[in-house]
GROMACS .gro file of C-alpha atoms in nm:
model
   67
    1SER     CA    1   9.802  19.027  17.896
    2ALA     CA    2   9.822  19.347  17.655
    3LEU     CA    3   9.458  19.350  17.590
    4PHE     CA    4   9.421  19.335  18.004
    5PHE     CA    5   9.664  19.661  18.050
    6ALA     CA    6   9.517  19.827  17.773
    7VAL     CA    7   9.152  19.806  17.889
    8ASP     CA    8   9.267  19.839  18.273
    9ALA     CA    9   9.406  20.195  18.168
   10THR     CA   10   9.179  20.312  17.988
   11LEU     CA   11   8.843  20.249  18.210
   12VAL     CA   12   9.075  20.378  18.518
   13LYS     CA   13   9.158  20.731  18.321
   14TYR     CA   14   8.806  20.732  18.199
   15GLY     CA   15   8.637  20.665  18.521
   16LEU     CA   16   8.865  20.913  18.693
   17CYS     CA   17   8.735  21.183  18.441
   18LEU     CA   18   8.382  21.063  18.431
   19LEU     CA   19   8.373  21.061  18.840
   20ARG     CA   20   8.510  21.390  18.900
   21ASN     CA   21   8.279  21.553  18.645
   22ALA     CA   22   7.993  21.383  18.762
   23TRP     CA   23   8.036  21.570  19.126
   24GLY     CA   24   8.117  21.909  18.956
   25LYS     CA   25   8.284  22.005  19.261
   26PRO     CA   26   8.560  21.858  19.420
   27PRO     CA   27   8.481  21.529  19.565
   28PRO     CA   28   8.392  21.473  19.937
   29ALA     CA   29   8.660  21.198  19.939
   30PRO     CA   30   8.908  21.244  19.656
   31HIS     CA   31   9.050  20.828  19.730
   32LEU     CA   32   8.671  20.735  19.709
   33VAL     CA   33   8.689  20.869  19.310
   34SER     CA   34   9.010  20.677  19.264
   35LEU     CA   35   8.902  20.356  19.441
   36LEU     CA   36   8.569  20.362  19.215
   37ALA     CA   37   8.789  20.410  18.920
   38GLY     CA   38   9.023  20.129  18.996
   39LEU     CA   39   8.713  19.915  19.045
   40MET     CA   40   8.588  20.001  18.681
   41GLY     CA   41   8.939  19.930  18.585
   42SER     CA   42   8.909  19.559  18.741
   43VAL     CA   43   8.674  19.458  18.441
   44GLY     CA   44   8.968  19.425  18.233
   45LEU     CA   45   9.029  19.092  18.448
   46LEU     CA   46   8.747  18.918  18.281
   47ILE     CA   47   8.868  18.926  17.937
   48GLU     CA   48   9.190  18.741  18.065
   49ARG     CA   49   9.216  18.368  18.114
   50GLN     CA   50   9.135  18.264  18.451
   51SER     CA   51   9.478  18.099  18.486
   52ARG     CA   52   9.627  18.422  18.448
   53ARG     CA   53   9.425  18.622  18.657
   54VAL     CA   54   9.606  18.557  18.991
   55GLU     CA   55   9.943  18.676  18.805
   56LEU     CA   56   9.787  19.003  18.724
   57VAL     CA   57   9.623  19.063  19.050
   58TYR     CA   58   9.994  19.043  19.217
   59TYR     CA   59  10.115  19.285  18.943
   60VAL     CA   60   9.842  19.537  18.980
   61LEU     CA   61   9.774  19.510  19.377
   62PRO     CA   62  10.110  19.676  19.494
   63GLN     CA   63  10.074  19.941  19.250
   64VAL     CA   64   9.732  19.993  19.370
   65CYS     CA   65   9.879  20.005  19.721
   66ILE     CA   66  10.131  20.270  19.631
   67ASN     CA   67   9.885  20.492  19.501
   0.00000   0.00000   0.00000
């Protein structure tokens, strides 16, 4: 689980930076950048055991809805 959180945080931060710099100007839909970065971070679920994935989704989903 610690590896998942490390990969998730790293990919989300990298995704935000990469996507914001790729546009070169303020993005047309700022929430779209956050959504795409979150999807990049979800790749971290693939390194977890399948039985743990549902528990991690229950943890991450409310945080996504708040932001």
